[in-house]
Short mmCIF file of C-alpha atoms in Angstrom, two decimals:
data_model
loop_
_atom_site.label_atom_id
_atom_site.label_comp_id
_atom_site.label_asym_id
_atom_site.label_seq_id
_atom_site.Cartn_x
_atom_site.Cartn_y
_atom_site.Cartn_z
CA MET A 1 102.64 -101.69 -146.81
CA LEU A 2 99.55 -100.73 -148.82
CA ASN A 3 97.46 -100.64 -145.63
CA LEU A 4 100.02 -98.37 -143.98
CA LEU A 5 100.09 -96.09 -147.03
CA ASN A 6 96.30 -95.87 -146.99
CA ALA A 7 96.43 -94.94 -143.31
CA LEU A 8 98.95 -92.18 -144.07
CA LEU A 9 96.75 -90.95 -146.91
CA ARG A 10 93.83 -90.64 -144.51
CA THR A 11 95.83 -87.98 -142.67
CA ASN A 12 94.12 -84.67 -143.46
CA ALA A 13 97.37 -82.83 -144.11
CA GLU A 14 101.13 -83.23 -144.09
CA THR A 15 102.64 -83.19 -140.62
CA GLU A 16 106.10 -82.71 -139.15
CA ILE A 17 106.82 -86.42 -139.72
CA LEU A 18 104.99 -86.99 -143.01
CA GLU A 19 105.78 -85.50 -146.42
CA PHE A 20 104.34 -86.27 -149.86
CA LYS A 21 106.23 -85.39 -153.04
CA THR A 22 105.26 -85.90 -156.68
CA ALA A 23 108.82 -86.83 -157.78
CA GLU A 24 107.66 -88.47 -161.01
CA GLN A 25 111.12 -88.58 -162.61
CA GLY A 26 113.38 -88.02 -159.60
CA PHE A 27 114.13 -85.69 -156.71
CA ASP A 28 116.91 -83.18 -156.09
CA LYS A 29 119.55 -84.81 -153.86
CA ASN A 30 120.26 -81.68 -151.84
CA LYS A 31 116.56 -81.14 -151.19
CA LEU A 32 116.23 -84.81 -150.26
CA GLY A 33 118.99 -84.39 -147.67
CA GLN A 34 117.26 -81.36 -146.17
CA TYR A 35 113.98 -83.25 -145.84
CA PHE A 36 115.80 -86.25 -144.37
CA SER A 37 117.38 -84.05 -141.67
CA ALA A 38 114.07 -82.32 -140.94
CA LEU A 39 111.94 -85.46 -140.74
CA SER A 40 114.56 -87.28 -138.66
CA ASN A 41 114.79 -84.44 -136.14
CA GLU A 42 111.00 -84.05 -135.95
CA ALA A 43 110.54 -87.80 -135.38
CA ASN A 44 112.92 -87.49 -132.43
CA LEU A 45 111.06 -84.50 -130.98
CA ALA A 46 107.72 -86.26 -131.40
CA ASN A 47 109.11 -89.45 -129.84
CA LYS A 48 108.09 -91.43 -132.94
CA GLU A 49 109.72 -94.59 -134.26
CA CYS A 50 110.09 -93.12 -137.75
CA ALA A 51 109.01 -90.48 -140.24
CA TRP A 52 107.84 -90.97 -143.83
CA LEU A 53 108.75 -89.33 -147.13
CA ILE A 54 106.43 -90.55 -149.91
CA PHE A 55 107.37 -90.19 -153.59
CA GLY A 56 104.75 -90.45 -156.35
CA ILE A 57 101.90 -88.68 -154.50
CA ASN A 58 101.43 -84.92 -154.16
CA ASP A 59 100.37 -82.99 -151.06
CA LYS A 60 96.74 -83.18 -152.23
CA HIS A 61 97.07 -86.98 -152.14
CA LYS A 62 96.76 -87.35 -155.90
CA VAL A 63 98.69 -90.36 -157.19
CA PHE A 64 101.15 -89.62 -160.00
CA GLY A 65 103.55 -92.53 -159.57
CA THR A 66 107.34 -92.33 -159.69
CA LYS A 67 109.92 -93.73 -162.11
CA ILE A 68 112.81 -93.57 -159.64
CA THR A 69 114.93 -96.69 -160.26
CA ASP A 70 116.78 -98.86 -157.75
CA ARG A 71 120.03 -97.46 -159.10
CA THR A 72 118.90 -93.89 -158.43
CA LEU A 73 117.63 -94.94 -155.01
CA ASN A 74 121.05 -96.37 -154.17
CA GLU A 75 122.60 -93.04 -155.20
CA TYR A 76 120.21 -91.28 -152.83
CA LYS A 77 121.25 -93.62 -150.00
CA GLN A 78 124.94 -93.00 -150.63
CA GLU A 79 124.36 -89.25 -150.71
CA ILE A 80 122.50 -89.39 -147.38
CA ALA A 81 125.25 -91.49 -145.77
CA SER A 82 127.94 -89.13 -147.10
CA ASN A 83 126.44 -85.86 -145.94
CA THR A 84 124.51 -86.51 -142.71
CA SER A 85 126.05 -86.21 -139.27
CA PRO A 86 125.80 -88.36 -137.27
CA THR A 87 125.81 -90.71 -140.25
CA SER A 88 122.29 -91.91 -140.92
CA ASN A 89 120.21 -93.51 -143.65
CA PHE A 90 116.74 -94.84 -144.43
CA ILE A 91 115.45 -97.59 -142.15
CA ASN A 92 113.85 -99.15 -145.21
CA THR A 93 112.41 -98.32 -148.61
CA HIS A 94 109.18 -99.81 -149.93
CA ARG A 95 107.63 -99.87 -153.41
CA VAL A 96 103.83 -100.01 -153.43
CA ASN A 97 101.53 -100.29 -156.44
CA VAL A 98 98.66 -97.80 -156.24
CA GLU A 99 96.14 -97.43 -159.06
CA GLY A 100 98.59 -99.16 -161.38
CA LYS A 101 101.33 -96.69 -160.53
CA GLN A 102 104.42 -97.17 -158.38
CA VAL A 103 104.74 -95.24 -155.12
CA LEU A 104 108.01 -95.13 -153.17
CA MET A 105 107.84 -95.01 -149.35
CA LEU A 106 111.05 -93.88 -147.62
CA GLN A 107 111.17 -94.74 -143.91
CA ILE A 108 113.36 -92.28 -141.98
CA PRO A 109 114.72 -92.99 -138.47
CA PRO A 110 114.45 -90.49 -135.61
CA ALA A 111 117.60 -88.57 -134.74
CA PRO A 112 119.58 -90.37 -132.00
CA LYS A 113 118.95 -89.14 -128.48
CA GLY A 114 121.01 -86.04 -127.80
CA MET A 115 122.19 -85.73 -131.41
CA PRO A 116 120.25 -83.69 -134.00
CA VAL A 117 120.88 -84.91 -137.55
CA ASP A 118 122.38 -82.30 -139.85
CA TRP A 119 122.70 -82.19 -143.63
CA LYS A 120 125.95 -80.71 -144.90
CA GLY A 121 126.47 -78.97 -141.55
CA HIS A 122 122.95 -77.54 -141.21
CA CYS A 123 120.14 -78.92 -139.04
CA TYR A 124 116.66 -78.78 -140.54
CA GLY A 125 113.21 -79.01 -139.01
CA ARG A 126 109.57 -78.47 -139.91
CA ASN A 127 107.11 -75.70 -139.24
CA GLY A 128 103.91 -77.59 -139.86
CA SER A 129 104.37 -78.92 -143.39
CA SER A 130 107.03 -76.36 -144.32
CA LEU A 131 110.77 -77.06 -144.40
CA SER A 132 112.82 -74.74 -142.18
CA ALA A 133 115.95 -74.53 -140.10
CA LEU A 134 115.77 -76.39 -136.79
CA ASN A 135 115.24 -73.59 -134.28
CA ASN A 136 117.49 -73.18 -131.26
CA GLN A 137 114.88 -74.38 -128.79
CA GLU A 138 114.31 -77.62 -130.70
CA ARG A 139 118.03 -78.13 -131.17
CA GLU A 140 118.61 -77.82 -127.42
CA ARG A 141 115.69 -80.13 -126.63
CA ILE A 142 117.43 -82.85 -128.62
CA ARG A 143 120.91 -82.13 -127.33
CA LEU A 144 119.77 -82.14 -123.70
CA GLN A 145 118.06 -85.52 -123.96
CA ASN A 146 121.14 -87.38 -122.80
CA TYR A 147 122.82 -84.61 -120.85
CA VAL A 148 119.86 -84.20 -118.52
CA SER A 149 119.89 -87.84 -117.52
CA ASP A 150 122.79 -90.27 -117.65
CA TRP A 151 121.07 -93.64 -117.36
CA SER A 152 124.21 -95.29 -116.02
CA GLU A 153 124.41 -92.84 -113.07
CA LYS A 154 120.82 -93.24 -111.90
CA VAL A 155 120.48 -94.45 -108.33
CA VAL A 156 118.74 -97.81 -107.94
CA GLU A 157 116.15 -97.47 -105.20
CA HIS A 158 116.02 -100.23 -102.58
CA ALA A 159 119.28 -101.83 -103.79
CA THR A 160 122.06 -102.26 -101.21
CA ILE A 161 125.61 -103.54 -101.13
CA ASP A 162 124.15 -106.95 -100.26
CA ASP A 163 122.84 -107.12 -103.85
CA LEU A 164 126.41 -107.10 -105.18
CA PHE A 165 128.52 -110.20 -105.88
CA VAL A 166 131.41 -110.47 -103.42
CA GLY A 167 133.72 -112.05 -106.00
CA ALA A 168 133.09 -109.18 -108.41
CA ILE A 169 133.95 -106.59 -105.75
CA SER A 170 137.17 -108.48 -105.05
CA GLU A 171 138.09 -108.50 -108.76
CA ALA A 172 137.25 -104.80 -109.03
CA ARG A 173 139.65 -104.07 -106.16
CA LYS A 174 142.45 -105.94 -107.97
CA GLN A 175 141.90 -104.11 -111.24
CA PHE A 176 141.61 -100.71 -109.55
CA LYS A 177 144.88 -101.39 -107.71
CA VAL A 178 146.61 -102.04 -111.06
CA LYS A 179 145.48 -98.62 -112.27
CA ASN A 180 146.24 -96.92 -108.95
CA PRO A 181 149.21 -98.74 -107.36
CA THR A 182 150.03 -95.96 -104.87
CA LEU A 183 146.60 -95.89 -103.21
CA LYS A 184 146.10 -97.87 -99.98
CA ILE A 185 143.03 -99.65 -101.27
CA GLU A 186 143.39 -102.53 -98.83
CA GLU A 187 142.59 -100.12 -95.97
CA TRP A 188 139.24 -99.12 -97.47
CA ASN A 189 136.00 -100.91 -96.69
CA ASP A 190 133.79 -101.87 -99.64
CA ILE A 191 131.58 -98.80 -99.46
CA LYS A 192 134.56 -96.43 -99.50
CA PHE A 193 136.20 -98.38 -102.32
CA LEU A 194 133.08 -98.30 -104.50
CA ASN A 195 132.80 -94.54 -104.01
CA LYS A 196 136.49 -93.95 -104.75
CA ALA A 197 136.25 -96.11 -107.87
CA LYS A 198 133.18 -94.08 -108.95
CA ILE A 199 131.07 -97.20 -109.23
CA THR A 200 128.55 -95.93 -106.67
CA SER A 201 127.30 -92.36 -106.26
CA GLN A 202 127.65 -90.92 -102.75
CA GLY A 203 127.37 -94.40 -101.31
CA LYS A 204 124.26 -95.28 -103.30
CA ILE A 205 123.94 -98.18 -105.74
CA THR A 206 123.65 -97.07 -109.39
CA ASN A 207 122.73 -98.81 -112.63
CA THR A 208 126.48 -99.00 -113.28
CA THR A 209 127.00 -100.78 -109.96
CA ILE A 210 124.43 -103.44 -110.82
CA LEU A 211 125.77 -103.91 -114.36
CA LEU A 212 129.38 -104.42 -113.36
CA LEU A 213 129.14 -105.94 -109.87
CA GLY A 214 125.55 -107.07 -109.27
CA LYS A 215 124.55 -110.61 -108.39
CA PRO A 216 122.87 -112.47 -111.28
CA GLU A 217 119.51 -112.16 -109.54
CA SER A 218 119.97 -108.39 -109.11
CA GLU A 219 119.33 -107.66 -112.79
CA HIS A 220 115.66 -106.96 -112.03
CA PHE A 221 116.70 -103.67 -110.41
CA ILE A 222 117.56 -102.13 -113.79
CA LYS A 223 114.54 -103.31 -115.81
CA PRO A 224 113.55 -102.72 -118.59
CA ALA A 225 117.30 -102.56 -119.29
CA VAL A 226 119.03 -105.90 -119.82
CA ALA A 227 122.45 -106.87 -118.47
CA LYS A 228 123.16 -109.75 -120.79
CA ILE A 229 125.82 -110.89 -123.24
CA THR A 230 124.88 -113.78 -125.53
CA TRP A 231 127.63 -115.83 -127.17
CA ILE A 232 126.51 -117.78 -130.25
CA LEU A 233 128.60 -120.30 -132.19
CA LYS A 234 127.69 -120.80 -135.86
CA ASP A 235 129.15 -123.14 -138.44
CA ARG A 236 130.41 -122.21 -141.91
CA ASP A 237 126.84 -122.33 -143.24
CA ASN A 238 125.69 -119.83 -140.58
CA ILE A 239 123.74 -122.52 -138.71
CA GLU A 240 123.68 -122.17 -134.92
CA LYS A 241 125.59 -124.90 -133.10
CA ASP A 242 125.83 -123.61 -129.53
CA TYR A 243 125.03 -120.59 -127.38
CA GLU A 244 125.27 -119.32 -123.81
CA HIS A 245 123.95 -116.29 -121.93
CA PHE A 246 126.06 -114.30 -119.48
CA GLY A 247 124.57 -111.76 -117.07
CA CYS A 248 125.57 -109.78 -113.99
CA PRO A 249 128.23 -109.12 -112.90
CA LEU A 250 129.53 -108.07 -116.33
CA LEU A 251 133.01 -107.42 -114.92
CA LEU A 252 133.39 -111.20 -114.53
CA SER A 253 131.21 -112.15 -117.50
CA VAL A 254 133.68 -110.56 -119.92
CA ASN A 255 136.32 -113.14 -118.93
CA GLN A 256 133.79 -115.98 -119.20
CA VAL A 257 132.74 -114.89 -122.69
CA TYR A 258 136.39 -114.54 -123.73
CA ALA A 259 137.04 -118.12 -122.58
CA LYS A 260 134.27 -119.41 -124.87
CA ILE A 261 135.97 -118.11 -128.03
CA ARG A 262 138.07 -120.72 -129.82
CA ASN A 263 141.06 -118.56 -130.66
CA LEU A 264 142.83 -121.00 -132.99
CA LYS A 265 146.25 -120.61 -134.57
CA TYR A 266 146.22 -119.25 -138.11
CA ARG A 267 148.90 -120.63 -140.42
CA TYR A 268 149.91 -118.54 -143.40
CA LEU A 269 150.52 -119.97 -146.85
CA PRO A 270 154.27 -120.39 -147.50
CA GLU A 271 155.64 -117.07 -148.78
CA GLY A 272 159.33 -117.31 -147.90
CA THR A 273 160.01 -114.81 -145.10
CA LEU A 274 157.16 -112.51 -146.14
CA PHE A 275 154.69 -113.76 -143.51
CA PRO A 276 155.20 -115.24 -140.04
CA ASP A 277 154.58 -118.97 -139.66
CA GLU A 278 151.49 -118.64 -137.48
CA VAL A 279 149.57 -116.22 -135.26
CA ASP A 280 146.44 -116.25 -133.11
CA GLN A 281 143.35 -115.71 -135.22
CA PHE A 282 142.21 -112.93 -132.89
CA ASP A 283 144.42 -110.67 -130.83
CA PRO A 284 143.19 -110.76 -127.19
CA PHE A 285 143.17 -106.96 -127.10
CA ILE A 286 140.75 -106.81 -130.05
CA ILE A 287 138.30 -109.25 -128.43
CA ARG A 288 138.30 -107.43 -125.10
CA GLU A 289 138.22 -103.95 -126.64
CA ALA A 290 135.27 -104.78 -128.88
CA LEU A 291 133.34 -106.50 -126.10
CA ASN A 292 133.99 -103.82 -123.48
CA ASN A 293 133.04 -101.13 -126.00
CA CYS A 294 129.70 -102.91 -126.40
CA ILE A 295 129.15 -102.70 -122.64
CA ALA A 296 130.26 -99.08 -122.34
CA HIS A 297 128.33 -97.73 -125.33
CA GLN A 298 125.18 -99.88 -125.28
CA ASP A 299 121.94 -97.87 -125.19
CA TYR A 300 120.38 -99.67 -122.23
CA THR A 301 117.13 -97.71 -122.55
CA LEU A 302 116.34 -99.77 -125.67
CA GLY A 303 116.15 -103.00 -123.66
CA GLY A 304 118.44 -104.96 -125.99
CA GLN A 305 121.21 -107.41 -125.19
CA ILE A 306 124.80 -107.57 -126.41
CA ASN A 307 125.48 -110.34 -128.93
CA LEU A 308 128.77 -111.96 -129.86
CA VAL A 309 128.57 -114.33 -132.82
CA GLU A 310 131.54 -116.64 -133.37
CA ARG A 311 131.69 -118.31 -136.77
CA GLU A 312 133.74 -121.42 -137.39
CA ASP A 313 135.18 -119.88 -140.54
CA GLY A 314 137.21 -117.41 -138.46
CA ILE A 315 134.90 -114.44 -137.97
CA LEU A 316 133.68 -112.64 -134.83
CA ILE A 317 130.68 -110.29 -134.89
CA PHE A 318 129.96 -107.96 -131.95
CA VAL A 319 126.56 -106.22 -131.79
CA ASN A 320 125.25 -103.61 -129.35
CA SER A 321 122.15 -101.41 -129.38
CA GLY A 322 122.27 -97.67 -130.01
CA ALA A 323 123.66 -95.30 -132.62
CA PHE A 324 127.41 -94.89 -133.03
CA ILE A 325 127.80 -91.46 -131.42
CA PRO A 326 130.92 -90.30 -133.33
CA GLY A 327 128.93 -90.95 -136.52
CA CYS A 328 131.80 -92.42 -138.54
CA VAL A 329 134.52 -94.91 -137.60
CA GLU A 330 137.06 -93.31 -139.93
CA LYS A 331 136.68 -90.04 -138.00
CA VAL A 332 137.57 -91.82 -134.76
CA VAL A 333 140.67 -93.42 -136.27
CA ALA A 334 141.79 -90.16 -137.86
CA ALA A 335 141.19 -88.05 -134.73
CA ASP A 336 142.93 -90.46 -132.32
CA ALA A 337 141.56 -88.33 -129.49
CA PRO A 338 138.87 -88.60 -126.79
CA GLU A 339 135.26 -88.12 -127.78
CA THR A 340 133.60 -85.01 -126.38
CA TYR A 341 130.54 -87.00 -125.29
CA TYR A 342 129.79 -90.57 -124.19
CA ARG A 343 126.37 -92.20 -124.01
CA ASN A 344 127.03 -93.58 -120.51
CA PRO A 345 129.65 -91.24 -118.98
CA PHE A 346 129.31 -92.62 -115.42
CA LEU A 347 129.67 -96.22 -116.65
CA ALA A 348 132.55 -95.29 -118.95
CA SER A 349 134.37 -93.58 -116.08
CA ALA A 350 133.97 -96.65 -113.86
CA MET A 351 135.22 -98.96 -116.62
CA VAL A 352 138.25 -96.74 -117.15
CA GLY A 353 139.04 -96.99 -113.45
CA LEU A 354 138.88 -100.79 -113.68
CA GLY A 355 141.09 -100.92 -116.78
CA MET A 356 138.30 -102.22 -119.02
CA ILE A 357 138.44 -99.35 -121.54
CA ASP A 358 140.36 -96.14 -122.14
CA THR A 359 139.04 -92.70 -123.02
CA ILE A 360 141.97 -91.37 -125.03
CA GLY A 361 140.46 -92.51 -128.31
CA SER A 362 143.16 -95.05 -129.16
CA GLY A 363 141.30 -98.34 -128.70
CA ILE A 364 139.61 -98.53 -132.10
CA LYS A 365 142.74 -97.32 -133.87
CA LYS A 366 144.80 -100.01 -132.15
CA MET A 367 142.31 -102.64 -133.38
CA PHE A 368 142.86 -101.44 -136.96
CA VAL A 369 146.64 -101.45 -136.57
CA LEU A 370 146.71 -104.96 -135.09
CA GLN A 371 144.67 -106.33 -138.00
CA LYS A 372 146.83 -104.45 -140.52
CA ASP A 373 150.02 -105.83 -139.00
CA LYS A 374 148.72 -109.38 -139.48
CA PHE A 375 147.71 -108.56 -143.08
CA PHE A 376 144.12 -109.46 -142.14
CA PRO A 377 141.08 -107.45 -143.32
CA LEU A 378 140.44 -104.38 -141.18
CA PRO A 379 137.47 -104.30 -138.76
CA SER A 380 134.16 -103.67 -140.53
CA TYR A 381 131.56 -101.43 -138.87
CA ASN A 382 127.86 -101.58 -139.82
CA LEU A 383 125.97 -98.69 -138.22
CA ASP A 384 122.48 -99.33 -139.62
CA ASN A 385 119.24 -99.96 -137.71
CA ASN A 386 120.25 -98.03 -134.59
CA GLN A 387 122.92 -100.54 -133.62
CA VAL A 388 126.66 -101.01 -133.96
CA LYS A 389 127.86 -104.24 -135.58
CA VAL A 390 131.62 -104.89 -135.66
CA LYS A 391 133.02 -107.74 -137.76
CA ILE A 392 136.54 -109.03 -137.08
CA ILE A 393 138.00 -111.50 -139.59
CA GLY A 394 140.79 -113.68 -138.20
CA LYS A 395 142.38 -114.84 -141.43
CA VAL A 396 143.74 -113.69 -144.78
CA VAL A 397 140.80 -113.32 -147.15
CA ASP A 398 142.62 -111.93 -150.19
CA ILE A 399 146.19 -113.25 -150.46
CA ASN A 400 147.08 -110.65 -153.08
CA TYR A 401 145.96 -107.82 -150.83
CA ALA A 402 147.84 -109.34 -147.89
CA ARG A 403 150.93 -109.57 -150.05
CA LYS A 404 150.44 -105.95 -151.07
CA LEU A 405 150.45 -104.80 -147.45
CA ALA A 406 153.46 -106.97 -146.61
CA GLN A 407 155.57 -105.84 -149.56
CA SER A 408 154.41 -102.25 -149.88
CA LYS A 409 157.15 -99.66 -149.83
CA SER A 410 154.73 -96.84 -150.63
CA GLU A 411 154.35 -95.83 -146.96
CA LEU A 412 150.59 -95.81 -147.05
CA THR A 413 148.88 -94.14 -144.10
CA LEU A 414 146.41 -96.08 -141.97
CA GLN A 415 143.62 -93.92 -143.38
CA GLU A 416 144.62 -94.86 -146.94
CA ILE A 417 144.84 -98.54 -146.02
CA ILE A 418 141.33 -98.35 -144.52
CA LEU A 419 139.98 -97.05 -147.82
CA LEU A 420 141.95 -99.54 -149.93
CA ASP A 421 140.54 -102.25 -147.65
CA LYS A 422 137.10 -101.05 -148.72
CA VAL A 423 138.11 -101.33 -152.38
CA VAL A 424 139.25 -104.93 -151.88
CA LYS A 425 136.00 -105.78 -150.04
CA GLY A 426 133.89 -104.17 -152.76
CA VAL A 427 132.40 -101.70 -150.26
CA THR A 428 130.84 -98.60 -151.81
CA LEU A 429 133.11 -95.58 -151.37
CA LEU A 430 131.81 -92.16 -150.39
CA ASN A 431 132.37 -89.32 -152.84
CA ALA A 432 134.95 -87.68 -150.57
CA GLU A 433 136.84 -90.99 -150.26
CA ILE A 434 136.86 -91.47 -154.03
CA LYS A 435 138.18 -87.94 -154.50
CA MET A 436 140.97 -88.49 -151.97
CA LEU A 437 142.09 -91.85 -153.41
CA ARG A 438 141.96 -90.61 -156.98
CA GLY A 439 143.81 -87.44 -156.01
CA LYS A 440 146.67 -89.56 -154.68
CA GLY A 441 146.56 -91.94 -157.63
CA LEU A 442 145.68 -94.95 -155.46
CA ILE A 443 142.67 -96.24 -157.40
CA GLU A 444 141.48 -96.48 -160.97
CA GLY A 445 138.28 -97.52 -162.67
CA ARG A 446 134.78 -96.17 -163.00
CA LYS A 447 132.33 -95.85 -160.12
CA PRO A 448 131.48 -98.17 -158.44
CA ASN A 449 133.99 -100.70 -159.86
CA PHE A 450 137.34 -99.44 -158.60
CA HIS A 451 140.63 -101.31 -158.41
CA ILE A 452 144.05 -100.49 -156.98
CA SER A 453 145.99 -98.27 -159.36
CA SER A 454 148.94 -99.38 -161.48
CA SER A 455 151.40 -97.20 -159.56
CA ILE A 456 150.64 -99.04 -156.33
CA ALA A 457 150.49 -102.41 -158.07
CA GLU A 458 153.86 -101.94 -159.76
CA SER A 459 155.57 -100.81 -156.56
CA ILE A 460 154.53 -104.00 -154.82
CA GLY A 461 155.00 -106.49 -157.63
CA GLU A 462 151.35 -106.90 -158.55
CA LYS A 463 151.32 -105.62 -162.12
CA PRO A 464 149.77 -108.83 -163.57
CA SER A 465 146.92 -108.59 -161.06
CA TYR A 466 146.38 -104.95 -162.00
CA ILE A 467 146.18 -105.81 -165.70
CA LYS A 468 143.64 -108.51 -164.91
CA HIS A 469 141.46 -106.03 -163.04
CA LYS A 470 141.82 -103.32 -165.65
CA GLY A 471 141.04 -105.70 -168.47
CA ILE A 472 141.22 -104.92 -172.17
CA ASP A 473 140.53 -101.43 -173.45
CA ASN A 474 137.81 -100.41 -175.90
CA GLU A 475 140.20 -100.20 -178.86
CA TYR A 476 141.35 -103.79 -178.39
CA CYS A 477 137.74 -104.92 -177.91
CA GLN A 478 136.65 -103.26 -181.15
CA ASN A 479 139.63 -104.65 -183.07
CA MET A 480 138.67 -108.16 -181.95
CA ILE A 481 135.12 -107.63 -183.23
CA LEU A 482 136.37 -106.33 -186.59
CA LYS A 483 138.80 -109.25 -186.99
CA PHE A 484 135.98 -111.70 -186.25
CA LEU A 485 133.70 -110.13 -188.90
CA ASP A 486 136.56 -109.91 -191.38
CA LYS A 487 137.07 -113.65 -191.04
CA PHE A 488 133.50 -114.93 -190.62
CA GLU A 489 131.58 -112.09 -192.35
CA VAL A 490 128.70 -112.09 -189.81
CA GLY A 491 128.36 -112.55 -186.07
CA ASN A 492 125.77 -112.17 -183.32
CA ARG A 493 125.99 -110.89 -179.75
CA GLN A 494 126.55 -114.39 -178.40
CA ASP A 495 129.59 -114.85 -180.66
CA PHE A 496 131.17 -111.63 -179.41
CA GLU A 497 130.36 -112.42 -175.76
CA GLU A 498 131.98 -115.86 -176.01
CA MET A 499 135.07 -114.23 -177.48
CA LEU A 500 135.35 -111.26 -175.09
CA LEU A 501 133.66 -111.93 -171.73
CA ASP A 502 136.65 -113.61 -170.07
CA LYS A 503 138.95 -110.84 -171.31
CA LEU A 504 137.02 -108.02 -169.63
CA PRO A 505 137.90 -106.71 -166.13
CA ASP A 506 137.17 -109.02 -163.21
CA VAL A 507 135.72 -106.10 -161.24
CA LEU A 508 132.79 -105.93 -163.69
CA SER A 509 129.70 -108.07 -163.20
CA GLN A 510 128.54 -110.32 -166.04
CA GLN A 511 125.83 -107.82 -166.94
CA GLN A 512 128.32 -104.95 -166.95
CA LYS A 513 130.61 -106.95 -169.24
CA ARG A 514 127.72 -107.56 -171.64
CA ASN A 515 126.89 -103.85 -171.56
CA LYS A 516 130.51 -103.04 -172.43
CA ILE A 517 130.37 -105.33 -175.47
CA ARG A 518 127.07 -103.78 -176.56
CA ASN A 519 128.54 -100.28 -176.18
CA ASN A 520 131.51 -101.21 -178.35
CA LEU A 521 129.21 -102.59 -181.04
CA GLN A 522 127.27 -99.33 -181.03
CA SER A 523 130.52 -97.37 -181.19
CA LEU A 524 131.61 -99.30 -184.29
CA LYS A 525 128.19 -98.68 -185.81
CA LYS A 526 128.52 -94.92 -185.22
CA GLN A 527 131.94 -95.06 -186.86
CA LYS A 528 130.17 -96.70 -189.82
CA LEU A 529 132.50 -99.68 -189.64
CA ILE A 530 129.78 -102.27 -188.99
CA GLU A 531 126.01 -102.42 -189.43
CA PRO A 532 123.17 -104.62 -188.14
CA GLN A 533 121.44 -107.19 -190.28
CA GLY A 534 118.52 -108.42 -188.19
CA LYS A 535 120.15 -109.96 -185.10
CA LEU A 536 123.48 -110.27 -186.88
CA TRP A 537 126.31 -107.79 -187.43
CA LYS A 538 128.40 -107.43 -190.57
CA MET A 539 131.10 -105.12 -191.95
CA SER A 540 129.80 -101.88 -193.45
CA LYS A 541 132.66 -101.63 -195.91
CA PRO A 542 133.48 -104.29 -198.49
CA LYS A 543 136.34 -106.60 -197.62
CA ASN A 544 139.68 -105.63 -199.14
#
């Protein structure tokens, strides 16, 4: 990274995609968000892989160094994720030592094609090295990137109906008939059918046609795009055991991939009549919905393939290339309505006609509901690195949480369950999510170590678990320290840690527990109840 930094320093001046800031002690979060939006949008307009924001060096290239900590950096990342739309974040962050001082390099991704990145509702850009609003012309240039050309609708020159797989056309007819039972499809020849099903365009073969119905050897027509789904089986230690590639026609490949997945029966622990005896690990709808979404929303211009990783410990991971256009999964679930824009509208329309996907916005929500009804963890979406990664867990991970969902009489909404699922998984909550959960009394604790609140725990018979998470309070902790010193006269940090560590909240890390003990010792010192004696502590007042 030092060589790259030196190359950036050789730039005569700041540019639209390069910014230097002194930031010795820190940087204003709102200003950081504005620069993130501006640099991301400018990287898109310049067709660059990234932009750079450098902390610890001023615009004259003088090195000051920065004292920004990892903790502060994580706060910056959370702030960016919370307030950018579509949701974005740094590609990577790098610390480089220059002249004995630390320089922080923040790598910013370009805005997704067709989608300018805004910060708190405002799109920013650059006028040379100056921060400014993204002007209307630049905004439209970005927004028109995908509207001008739908990759999936492009006509494939020199391809004919002979390049399509007969069996795939036959299957497409069957599926189209299911969706349109009143049409006399059997009277149509193949060319008319493909036009009516909107798989071809005015009788011409499109990228969509090749993807869904092409012969395996026809994939070359859509290069550099790739029509490939790779299934990978991994063991519990994440070691690859088997794999297989599936190509054109994807209409048939979906069924072949589905057949590879070992959808075993999951047996619940005995809980009376609380849980069913057994269920499939993965609902067939979830597998097909996730896989077909990968096909429909893949950014084929990136040349990547679709991956499906099956783990023997009951987890499926679906990965496709391209940003998640809605920006946030929770928004999709809450809206329960069609998106206003699709990356591949022609392909999406064809897949709707064949019953592969729907466009009413209910597919993802149904996936969440099906997992909830089994008391399994909800689907997890990772939207980093310009790809969408969906993890489906086909088992109960936290029996207490599963019991909570099964017994709950609190009538939690799906949105609330999604957020409580994050709490159980230890996922960092956004500020708005914290505010909502706290406002409804659903969580307690200090950021980032939240736990389900006592009101919810009591209503579902989990009060002991709540007490375990909440742990002992400061007053009890200090009383224990005083009793120890009253009995033994002196004690060191190790004595107090041995006495108190296992009594502190489970949601705290070991270091956080030690910090809590240290803070209570300092509190007692300020109250003039105890005092240090070298590395030991003793009572400040004489014993009674």
